[in-house]
């Protein structure tokens, strides 16, 4: 009985490969040994404790045919859903296998990049498995040795659900089969291994005999198909051979399967028999013919695989990260699915080649940015379309000028002075001028002002001010003008600050808001605003004077500001609590003691004030024990830790803190680490802090190490290396762990820096490119210190050049 072939919504080449394998199995009649193997696999399906099976045998054994018959048998009933994944002459690359797996397992899935699809397959379908309302699943993967070497099998099959069975077939004896278990992610204790005996080649199907008697054109055809990674069209074969295909097929038809005008070997075994009999010159000539075909045909789909097979220099892969290569892919049935697969592999090859030079860093960055861009543009509107063949839309710009400016400014700011840095900042300036929204444009120019000095700094600040002056909301405009004063020429900064304060005072907003922006004020601005602040009414006066006193640091001004705060203090007002807390470090002893009497008015927030006041009082020689006794253990520990820089006997104080912390539970100690750690680390005593959390796991230790490294200059290199090792071990699913360490990238060992860059570029590529340039997650802005550590100024300049060039691809 002929069983109807299942239909699958997959890209055309993938669907064709499946159909060819199914039809080949349908024409085959099993011999006794093969029927015995099929019976063994039937019993395996009935065993709930053995989810994996491996069918192996010599080259001529029909392992794939047996597997296909097992799948076909399941289609006769409804007890089990069964899917065939035929790795073969026309389905060898990871992108094709992922597309087929996705199409077979998740028919209604909405698409995505190969890497993301692989993750979804593993996480959502194979590891969870069918629900009780669905039939159990059989997945049969044939001839896994035919797949390209970098196929990530273990990521798919190392953990599968309880109602899933996975069968793989492989060439070789029992030892060769067992060597495949870890490569596939199969658990040896839960794998059934079954051999198939050798089988004679069918007459007249012996590849060696056919090749020996083939004419020149036929031998060239066999050589061409034996080294090809996919099926060849008739016109491609005619072009490569220079003769019509009919003449070349004469005498070799038993080895060749023709499907929809395309040609490939009928079996993997026959292909490999022919390939192994080619001498080097013949093989090289066949490869040259393949790769000299029109670039929108076979070379588009498979040139990357051939470059990998030949271990080509990395520069050769750069041609795969171009607009031309994208355009060729978008004209093919596989569409962007194939292009993104090429990008992913080029990026990983580039990272593996580091640290070879700045060109390699630039190539890795380009591939990541382009992949993120393509992911953003993919727009699946037809749920019935083959997986991976979504249209591309350019309705929404993703490389907006604001994010370009932010990325370019960050890269330029990380460079040392020179022509290259000037060029990168010029690109950032050009992007800033193209930002349509005035306040964003002003922010971009202020960032540029922070990156330069002298007249250039003033010029960028004036550009920012001009943009801010167009803001319609008067309060927002005043706030933006206050921020700009930091980079303006002194006289202009004073005039602008006064204008902004006058606007707030006259009704545009709360004039006390200058408290938020005072950290941006040069001393001249703070001096000039003092008389204006003294004239403000009520609480606004207190907040403004406190902010200006912090900038000026003058004791008399601080006392005047504190008096204003005392006069206008409102119980439980958190804004005034914040004002007083920020003024505390500037108070003299009498004012600090008076502040302690005010603190209880803020209720539950009083402890935060005491934690700031106690170290300050101890610095004046006041032990403040009365204030300490009123605090909880955690608040007391924090206050004592902040007192360490002023302690007459720091060792005794550290011992007191250590004793208090050790009485807490490990997780509570971990929470205290972030308050106490900086003060211990500043004295080089990070080991004591780490000892507190010794019972906790690697994840807690990694965070602690990275935190302490930022506060312990003497031990920062060693702490950073330890933190990086743990962050890398914890895997690619938590890139935030690596992001926390990037400000310390100068301490990364070379191999750790490269591994970190690879993981972070993976995460960057998975995001939309606007976020990849300057987003909250992994972005090029955040990667600047790591690129600088690996490739220096040249690497930063190369990454900046890619921002400009890739943005031109996707306007």
mmCIF file of C-alpha atoms in Angstrom, residues 58-378:
data_model
loop_
_atom_site.group_PDB
_atom_site.id
_atom_site.type_symbol
_atom_site.label_atom_id
_atom_site.label_comp_id
_atom_site.label_asym_id
_atom_site.label_seq_id
_atom_site.Cartn_x
_atom_site.Cartn_y
_atom_site.Cartn_z
ATOM 1 C CA UNK A 58 28.485 -0.008 6.846
ATOM 2 C CA UNK A 59 28.148 2.437 3.990
ATOM 3 C CA UNK A 60 26.018 0.321 1.692
ATOM 4 C CA UNK A 61 23.521 -0.627 4.407
ATOM 5 C CA UNK A 62 20.148 1.039 3.917
ATOM 6 C CA UNK A 63 19.840 2.685 7.318
ATOM 7 C CA UNK A 64 17.864 5.664 6.014
ATOM 8 C CA UNK A 65 15.407 3.374 4.218
ATOM 9 C CA UNK A 66 14.709 1.432 7.423
ATOM 10 C CA UNK A 67 14.167 4.683 9.330
ATOM 11 C CA UNK A 68 11.816 5.965 6.615
ATOM 12 C CA UNK A 69 9.823 2.709 6.760
ATOM 13 C CA UNK A 70 9.471 3.146 10.530
ATOM 14 C CA UNK A 71 8.086 6.650 9.994
ATOM 15 C CA UNK A 72 5.792 5.491 7.200
ATOM 16 C CA UNK A 73 4.418 2.741 9.435
ATOM 17 C CA UNK A 74 3.399 5.315 12.038
ATOM 18 C CA UNK A 75 1.464 7.195 9.365
ATOM 19 C CA UNK A 76 -0.722 4.118 8.821
ATOM 20 C CA UNK A 77 -2.261 4.677 12.252
ATOM 21 C CA UNK A 78 -2.796 7.595 14.617
ATOM 22 C CA UNK A 79 -0.989 6.378 17.738
ATOM 23 C CA UNK A 80 2.180 8.403 17.136
ATOM 24 C CA UNK A 81 3.143 11.519 15.162
ATOM 25 C CA UNK A 82 6.271 10.630 13.169
ATOM 26 C CA UNK A 83 8.602 12.943 11.272
ATOM 27 C CA UNK A 84 11.449 12.142 8.902
ATOM 28 C CA UNK A 85 14.508 14.434 8.782
ATOM 29 C CA UNK A 86 16.622 13.145 5.889
ATOM 30 C CA UNK A 87 20.175 14.444 6.003
ATOM 31 C CA UNK A 88 21.488 13.794 2.533
ATOM 32 C CA UNK A 89 22.948 15.019 -0.722
ATOM 33 C CA UNK A 90 20.427 17.831 -0.876
ATOM 34 C CA UNK A 91 19.888 18.633 2.811
ATOM 35 C CA UNK A 92 23.151 19.021 4.684
ATOM 36 C CA UNK A 93 23.389 22.548 6.072
ATOM 37 C CA UNK A 94 22.163 23.536 9.500
ATOM 38 C CA UNK A 95 19.795 26.188 8.182
ATOM 39 C CA UNK A 96 18.006 23.547 6.075
ATOM 40 C CA UNK A 97 17.788 21.054 8.930
ATOM 41 C CA UNK A 98 16.459 23.714 11.272
ATOM 42 C CA UNK A 99 13.910 24.820 8.678
ATOM 43 C CA UNK A 100 12.748 21.222 8.208
ATOM 44 C CA UNK A 101 12.592 20.513 11.946
ATOM 45 C CA UNK A 102 10.638 23.701 12.484
ATOM 46 C CA UNK A 103 8.266 22.935 9.642
ATOM 47 C CA UNK A 104 7.664 19.384 10.831
ATOM 48 C CA UNK A 105 7.372 20.140 14.553
ATOM 49 C CA UNK A 106 5.802 23.599 14.636
ATOM 50 C CA UNK A 107 3.662 23.970 11.548
ATOM 51 C CA UNK A 108 2.016 27.193 12.752
ATOM 52 C CA UNK A 109 5.212 28.853 13.948
ATOM 53 C CA UNK A 110 5.734 32.483 12.945
ATOM 54 C CA UNK A 111 9.341 32.348 11.784
ATOM 55 C CA UNK A 112 12.678 33.693 12.960
ATOM 56 C CA UNK A 113 16.448 33.316 12.576
ATOM 57 C CA UNK A 114 18.012 29.826 12.478
ATOM 58 C CA UNK A 115 19.557 30.265 15.906
ATOM 59 C CA UNK A 116 16.284 31.402 17.411
ATOM 60 C CA UNK A 117 14.342 28.666 15.666
ATOM 61 C CA UNK A 118 16.778 26.064 17.031
ATOM 62 C CA UNK A 119 16.280 27.441 20.533
ATOM 63 C CA UNK A 120 12.487 27.357 20.193
ATOM 64 C CA UNK A 121 12.562 23.805 18.859
ATOM 65 C CA UNK A 122 14.706 22.597 21.739
ATOM 66 C CA UNK A 123 13.023 24.544 24.520
ATOM 67 C CA UNK A 124 9.370 24.525 23.550
ATOM 68 C CA UNK A 125 8.848 21.372 21.572
ATOM 69 C CA UNK A 126 11.476 18.752 22.258
ATOM 70 C CA UNK A 127 12.145 19.471 25.943
ATOM 71 C CA UNK A 128 8.481 19.847 26.817
ATOM 72 C CA UNK A 129 7.059 17.424 24.306
ATOM 73 C CA UNK A 130 3.478 16.795 23.233
ATOM 74 C CA UNK A 131 0.655 17.289 25.712
ATOM 75 C CA UNK A 132 -1.458 14.350 26.846
ATOM 76 C CA UNK A 133 -4.097 15.426 24.353
ATOM 77 C CA UNK A 134 -1.597 15.017 21.481
ATOM 78 C CA UNK A 135 -0.031 11.828 20.116
ATOM 79 C CA UNK A 136 3.535 10.937 21.159
ATOM 80 C CA UNK A 137 6.292 12.058 18.800
ATOM 81 C CA UNK A 138 8.877 10.116 16.803
ATOM 82 C CA UNK A 139 11.680 12.059 15.144
ATOM 83 C CA UNK A 140 13.871 10.058 12.745
ATOM 84 C CA UNK A 141 17.088 11.755 11.568
ATOM 85 C CA UNK A 142 18.943 9.822 8.903
ATOM 86 C CA UNK A 143 22.659 9.822 8.050
ATOM 87 C CA UNK A 144 23.709 12.428 10.618
ATOM 88 C CA UNK A 145 27.344 12.099 9.505
ATOM 89 C CA UNK A 146 26.392 13.830 6.253
ATOM 90 C CA UNK A 147 25.519 17.098 7.995
ATOM 91 C CA UNK A 148 28.036 19.915 8.086
ATOM 92 C CA UNK A 149 30.358 19.578 11.093
ATOM 93 C CA UNK A 150 29.046 22.618 12.955
ATOM 94 C CA UNK A 151 25.435 21.439 13.251
ATOM 95 C CA UNK A 152 24.450 21.929 16.897
ATOM 96 C CA UNK A 153 22.820 18.556 17.562
ATOM 97 C CA UNK A 154 23.306 18.430 21.364
ATOM 98 C CA UNK A 155 21.534 21.755 21.779
ATOM 99 C CA UNK A 156 18.463 20.030 20.372
ATOM 100 C CA UNK A 157 18.472 16.525 21.831
ATOM 101 C CA UNK A 158 20.316 16.597 25.152
ATOM 102 C CA UNK A 159 16.998 16.950 26.996
ATOM 103 C CA UNK A 160 13.743 15.710 25.499
ATOM 104 C CA UNK A 161 10.247 15.350 26.856
ATOM 105 C CA UNK A 162 8.798 12.103 28.223
ATOM 106 C CA UNK A 163 6.587 11.420 25.180
ATOM 107 C CA UNK A 164 9.296 11.846 22.546
ATOM 108 C CA UNK A 165 11.467 9.299 20.744
ATOM 109 C CA UNK A 166 14.505 10.246 18.647
ATOM 110 C CA UNK A 167 16.107 7.843 16.171
ATOM 111 C CA UNK A 168 19.373 8.667 14.394
ATOM 112 C CA UNK A 169 21.159 6.611 11.743
ATOM 113 C CA UNK A 170 24.911 6.739 11.265
ATOM 114 C CA UNK A 171 27.562 5.018 9.151
ATOM 115 C CA UNK A 172 30.114 2.840 10.931
ATOM 116 C CA UNK A 173 30.638 -0.002 13.378
ATOM 117 C CA UNK A 174 29.556 -0.144 17.007
ATOM 118 C CA UNK A 175 32.503 1.963 18.233
ATOM 119 C CA UNK A 176 31.811 4.648 15.634
ATOM 120 C CA UNK A 177 28.149 4.654 16.613
ATOM 121 C CA UNK A 178 28.942 5.076 20.310
ATOM 122 C CA UNK A 179 31.252 7.971 19.496
ATOM 123 C CA UNK A 180 28.220 9.766 18.081
ATOM 124 C CA UNK A 181 26.245 9.608 21.338
ATOM 125 C CA UNK A 182 27.784 12.739 22.948
ATOM 126 C CA UNK A 183 27.764 14.555 19.617
ATOM 127 C CA UNK A 184 24.023 14.010 19.374
ATOM 128 C CA UNK A 185 23.363 14.665 23.049
ATOM 129 C CA UNK A 186 21.991 11.130 23.549
ATOM 130 C CA UNK A 187 22.187 9.602 27.042
ATOM 131 C CA UNK A 188 24.154 6.323 26.599
ATOM 132 C CA UNK A 189 22.208 4.654 29.420
ATOM 133 C CA UNK A 190 18.920 5.373 27.635
ATOM 134 C CA UNK A 191 19.900 4.617 24.028
ATOM 135 C CA UNK A 192 19.094 1.458 22.048
ATOM 136 C CA UNK A 193 21.897 0.722 19.554
ATOM 137 C CA UNK A 194 21.171 -1.660 16.680
ATOM 138 C CA UNK A 195 23.436 -2.704 13.780
ATOM 139 C CA UNK A 196 22.597 -3.372 10.158
ATOM 140 C CA UNK A 197 24.757 -5.781 8.141
ATOM 141 C CA UNK A 198 26.547 -4.927 4.912
ATOM 142 C CA UNK A 199 24.443 -5.086 1.781
ATOM 143 C CA UNK A 200 25.674 -5.541 -1.788
ATOM 144 C CA UNK A 201 25.229 -2.682 -4.212
ATOM 145 C CA UNK A 202 22.218 -3.288 -6.420
ATOM 146 C CA UNK A 203 23.060 -4.117 -10.009
ATOM 147 C CA UNK A 204 23.736 -1.968 -11.928
ATOM 148 C CA UNK A 205 24.176 0.457 -9.013
ATOM 149 C CA UNK A 206 27.763 -0.072 -7.828
ATOM 150 C CA UNK A 207 29.231 3.462 -7.855
ATOM 151 C CA UNK A 208 32.816 2.235 -8.304
ATOM 152 C CA UNK A 209 31.938 0.208 -11.404
ATOM 153 C CA UNK A 210 29.832 2.982 -12.907
ATOM 154 C CA UNK A 211 32.543 5.585 -12.311
ATOM 155 C CA UNK A 212 35.198 3.308 -13.822
ATOM 156 C CA UNK A 213 33.241 2.898 -17.060
ATOM 157 C CA UNK A 214 31.789 6.424 -17.296
ATOM 158 C CA UNK A 215 32.688 8.677 -20.196
ATOM 159 C CA UNK A 216 34.425 12.006 -19.699
ATOM 160 C CA UNK A 217 31.223 14.077 -19.444
ATOM 161 C CA UNK A 218 29.551 11.540 -17.161
ATOM 162 C CA UNK A 219 32.590 11.394 -14.869
ATOM 163 C CA UNK A 220 32.593 15.182 -14.679
ATOM 164 C CA UNK A 221 28.897 15.112 -13.776
ATOM 165 C CA UNK A 222 29.462 12.554 -11.012
ATOM 166 C CA UNK A 223 32.401 14.567 -9.687
ATOM 167 C CA UNK A 224 30.329 17.740 -9.722
ATOM 168 C CA UNK A 225 27.404 16.205 -7.837
ATOM 169 C CA UNK A 226 29.650 14.393 -5.342
ATOM 170 C CA UNK A 227 31.173 17.625 -3.982
ATOM 171 C CA UNK A 228 27.969 19.684 -4.120
ATOM 172 C CA UNK A 229 26.199 20.586 -0.893
ATOM 173 C CA UNK A 230 22.813 20.742 -2.529
ATOM 174 C CA UNK A 231 20.854 19.768 -5.613
ATOM 175 C CA UNK A 232 21.947 21.333 -8.916
ATOM 176 C CA UNK A 233 19.579 22.732 -11.521
ATOM 177 C CA UNK A 234 19.795 21.440 -15.070
ATOM 178 C CA UNK A 235 20.952 24.813 -16.431
ATOM 179 C CA UNK A 236 23.709 24.958 -13.788
ATOM 180 C CA UNK A 237 24.943 21.511 -14.738
ATOM 181 C CA UNK A 238 24.938 22.434 -18.433
ATOM 182 C CA UNK A 239 26.901 25.609 -17.670
ATOM 183 C CA UNK A 240 29.424 23.812 -15.470
ATOM 184 C CA UNK A 241 30.011 20.919 -17.885
ATOM 185 C CA UNK A 242 29.704 22.807 -21.141
ATOM 186 C CA UNK A 243 27.540 19.997 -22.605
ATOM 187 C CA UNK A 244 23.818 19.131 -22.414
ATOM 188 C CA UNK A 245 22.923 17.039 -19.393
ATOM 189 C CA UNK A 246 21.382 14.249 -21.475
ATOM 190 C CA UNK A 247 24.768 13.152 -22.750
ATOM 191 C CA UNK A 248 26.371 13.350 -19.314
ATOM 192 C CA UNK A 249 23.628 11.207 -17.754
ATOM 193 C CA UNK A 250 24.217 8.332 -20.150
ATOM 194 C CA UNK A 251 25.284 5.275 -18.152
ATOM 195 C CA UNK A 252 25.107 6.878 -14.706
ATOM 196 C CA UNK A 253 21.324 7.137 -14.336
ATOM 197 C CA UNK A 254 21.145 4.473 -11.552
ATOM 198 C CA UNK A 255 23.095 6.774 -9.231
ATOM 199 C CA UNK A 256 21.221 10.010 -9.946
ATOM 200 C CA UNK A 257 17.791 11.159 -8.772
ATOM 201 C CA UNK A 258 16.046 13.876 -10.794
ATOM 202 C CA UNK A 259 13.427 15.926 -8.922
ATOM 203 C CA UNK A 260 11.664 18.935 -10.418
ATOM 204 C CA UNK A 261 14.495 19.759 -12.797
ATOM 205 C CA UNK A 262 17.223 19.328 -10.158
ATOM 206 C CA UNK A 263 19.789 16.540 -9.779
ATOM 207 C CA UNK A 264 21.642 14.877 -6.906
ATOM 208 C CA UNK A 265 22.892 11.416 -5.960
ATOM 209 C CA UNK A 266 20.161 8.942 -5.151
ATOM 210 C CA UNK A 267 21.853 7.961 -1.868
ATOM 211 C CA UNK A 268 24.463 9.287 0.512
ATOM 212 C CA UNK A 269 26.426 6.067 0.217
ATOM 213 C CA UNK A 270 26.784 6.413 -3.552
ATOM 214 C CA UNK A 271 27.805 10.073 -3.262
ATOM 215 C CA UNK A 272 30.534 9.302 -0.768
ATOM 216 C CA UNK A 273 31.817 6.344 -2.770
ATOM 217 C CA UNK A 274 32.307 8.606 -5.766
ATOM 218 C CA UNK A 275 33.726 11.517 -3.760
ATOM 219 C CA UNK A 276 36.380 9.336 -2.128
ATOM 220 C CA UNK A 277 37.529 8.109 -5.530
ATOM 221 C CA UNK A 278 38.208 11.601 -6.869
ATOM 222 C CA UNK A 279 41.825 12.665 -7.019
ATOM 223 C CA UNK A 280 42.691 16.104 -5.662
ATOM 224 C CA UNK A 281 42.886 17.771 -9.089
ATOM 225 C CA UNK A 282 39.501 16.431 -10.163
ATOM 226 C CA UNK A 283 37.922 17.449 -6.883
ATOM 227 C CA UNK A 284 39.376 20.958 -7.085
ATOM 228 C CA UNK A 285 38.218 21.313 -10.677
ATOM 229 C CA UNK A 286 34.680 20.268 -9.681
ATOM 230 C CA UNK A 287 34.625 22.813 -6.866
ATOM 231 C CA UNK A 288 35.845 25.574 -9.192
ATOM 232 C CA UNK A 289 33.057 24.760 -11.648
ATOM 233 C CA UNK A 290 30.468 24.919 -8.873
ATOM 234 C CA UNK A 291 31.656 28.220 -7.452
ATOM 235 C CA UNK A 292 32.003 29.848 -10.858
ATOM 236 C CA UNK A 293 28.290 29.377 -11.533
ATOM 237 C CA UNK A 294 26.119 32.543 -11.536
ATOM 238 C CA UNK A 295 26.249 33.983 -8.000
ATOM 239 C CA UNK A 296 22.478 34.055 -7.530
ATOM 240 C CA UNK A 297 22.262 30.282 -7.959
ATOM 241 C CA UNK A 298 24.196 27.497 -6.271
ATOM 242 C CA UNK A 299 27.037 29.750 -4.971
ATOM 243 C CA UNK A 300 24.593 31.969 -3.081
ATOM 244 C CA UNK A 301 23.278 29.054 -1.051
ATOM 245 C CA UNK A 302 26.458 27.059 -0.542
ATOM 246 C CA UNK A 303 29.580 29.197 -0.927
ATOM 247 C CA UNK A 304 29.840 29.590 2.837
ATOM 248 C CA UNK A 305 29.834 25.826 3.354
ATOM 249 C CA UNK A 306 32.582 25.421 0.749
ATOM 250 C CA UNK A 307 34.670 28.186 2.326
ATOM 251 C CA UNK A 308 34.398 26.392 5.669
ATOM 252 C CA UNK A 309 35.253 23.065 4.123
ATOM 253 C CA UNK A 310 38.377 24.575 2.536
ATOM 254 C CA UNK A 311 39.351 26.425 5.759
ATOM 255 C CA UNK A 312 39.463 29.622 3.694
ATOM 256 C CA UNK A 313 40.964 32.786 5.219
ATOM 257 C CA UNK A 314 38.424 34.820 7.105
ATOM 258 C CA UNK A 315 38.622 37.720 4.650
ATOM 259 C CA UNK A 316 36.955 35.467 2.071
ATOM 260 C CA UNK A 317 33.814 35.320 4.248
ATOM 261 C CA UNK A 318 33.373 39.107 4.167
ATOM 262 C CA UNK A 319 31.611 38.817 0.787
ATOM 263 C CA UNK A 320 28.739 37.053 2.593
ATOM 264 C CA UNK A 321 27.997 40.155 4.684
ATOM 265 C CA UNK A 322 27.063 42.478 1.858
ATOM 266 C CA UNK A 323 23.941 44.005 0.374
ATOM 267 C CA UNK A 324 24.512 42.001 -2.793
ATOM 268 C CA UNK A 325 24.483 38.705 -0.897
ATOM 269 C CA UNK A 326 21.295 39.729 0.912
ATOM 270 C CA UNK A 327 19.625 40.660 -2.385
ATOM 271 C CA UNK A 328 20.542 37.281 -3.894
ATOM 272 C CA UNK A 329 19.120 35.442 -0.899
ATOM 273 C CA UNK A 330 15.874 37.411 -0.986
ATOM 274 C CA UNK A 331 15.317 36.281 -4.569
ATOM 275 C CA UNK A 332 15.629 32.603 -3.531
ATOM 276 C CA UNK A 333 12.959 30.361 -1.969
ATOM 277 C CA UNK A 334 14.835 30.216 1.347
ATOM 278 C CA UNK A 335 14.826 34.044 1.582
ATOM 279 C CA UNK A 336 16.402 35.645 4.626
ATOM 280 C CA UNK A 337 16.595 32.341 6.532
ATOM 281 C CA UNK A 338 19.681 31.415 4.535
ATOM 282 C CA UNK A 339 21.215 34.868 4.763
ATOM 283 C CA UNK A 340 20.919 35.000 8.551
ATOM 284 C CA UNK A 341 22.472 31.537 8.826
ATOM 285 C CA UNK A 342 25.460 32.799 6.831
ATOM 286 C CA UNK A 343 25.732 35.876 9.049
ATOM 287 C CA UNK A 344 25.714 33.816 12.227
ATOM 288 C CA UNK A 345 28.521 31.564 11.039
ATOM 289 C CA UNK A 346 30.642 34.420 9.676
ATOM 290 C CA UNK A 347 30.342 36.179 13.017
ATOM 291 C CA UNK A 348 31.373 33.092 14.941
ATOM 292 C CA UNK A 349 34.311 32.413 12.632
ATOM 293 C CA UNK A 350 35.431 36.012 13.139
ATOM 294 C CA UNK A 351 35.251 35.707 16.918
ATOM 295 C CA UNK A 352 37.187 32.433 16.807
ATOM 296 C CA UNK A 353 39.914 34.197 14.817
ATOM 297 C CA UNK A 354 40.405 36.949 17.402
ATOM 298 C CA UNK A 355 42.602 38.623 18.372
ATOM 299 C CA UNK A 356 44.043 38.679 14.846
ATOM 300 C CA UNK A 357 43.348 42.309 14.011
ATOM 301 C CA UNK A 358 40.868 45.119 13.961
ATOM 302 C CA UNK A 359 39.463 44.039 10.570
ATOM 303 C CA UNK A 360 38.235 40.840 12.210
ATOM 304 C CA UNK A 361 36.462 42.775 14.968
ATOM 305 C CA UNK A 362 34.820 44.984 12.343
ATOM 306 C CA UNK A 363 33.591 41.943 10.393
ATOM 307 C CA UNK A 364 32.109 40.387 13.546
ATOM 308 C CA UNK A 365 30.361 43.650 14.428
ATOM 309 C CA UNK A 366 29.061 44.068 10.872
ATOM 310 C CA UNK A 367 27.584 40.563 10.830
ATOM 311 C CA UNK A 368 25.905 41.133 14.202
ATOM 312 C CA UNK A 369 24.416 44.489 13.215
ATOM 313 C CA UNK A 370 23.164 43.190 9.876
ATOM 314 C CA UNK A 371 21.596 40.133 11.502
ATOM 315 C CA UNK A 372 19.804 42.307 14.044
ATOM 316 C CA UNK A 373 18.622 44.543 11.201
ATOM 317 C CA UNK A 374 17.260 41.635 9.200
ATOM 318 C CA UNK A 375 15.500 40.251 12.268
ATOM 319 C CA UNK A 376 13.797 43.606 12.690
ATOM 320 C CA UNK A 377 12.722 43.821 9.057
ATOM 321 C CA UNK A 378 11.287 40.299 8.814
#
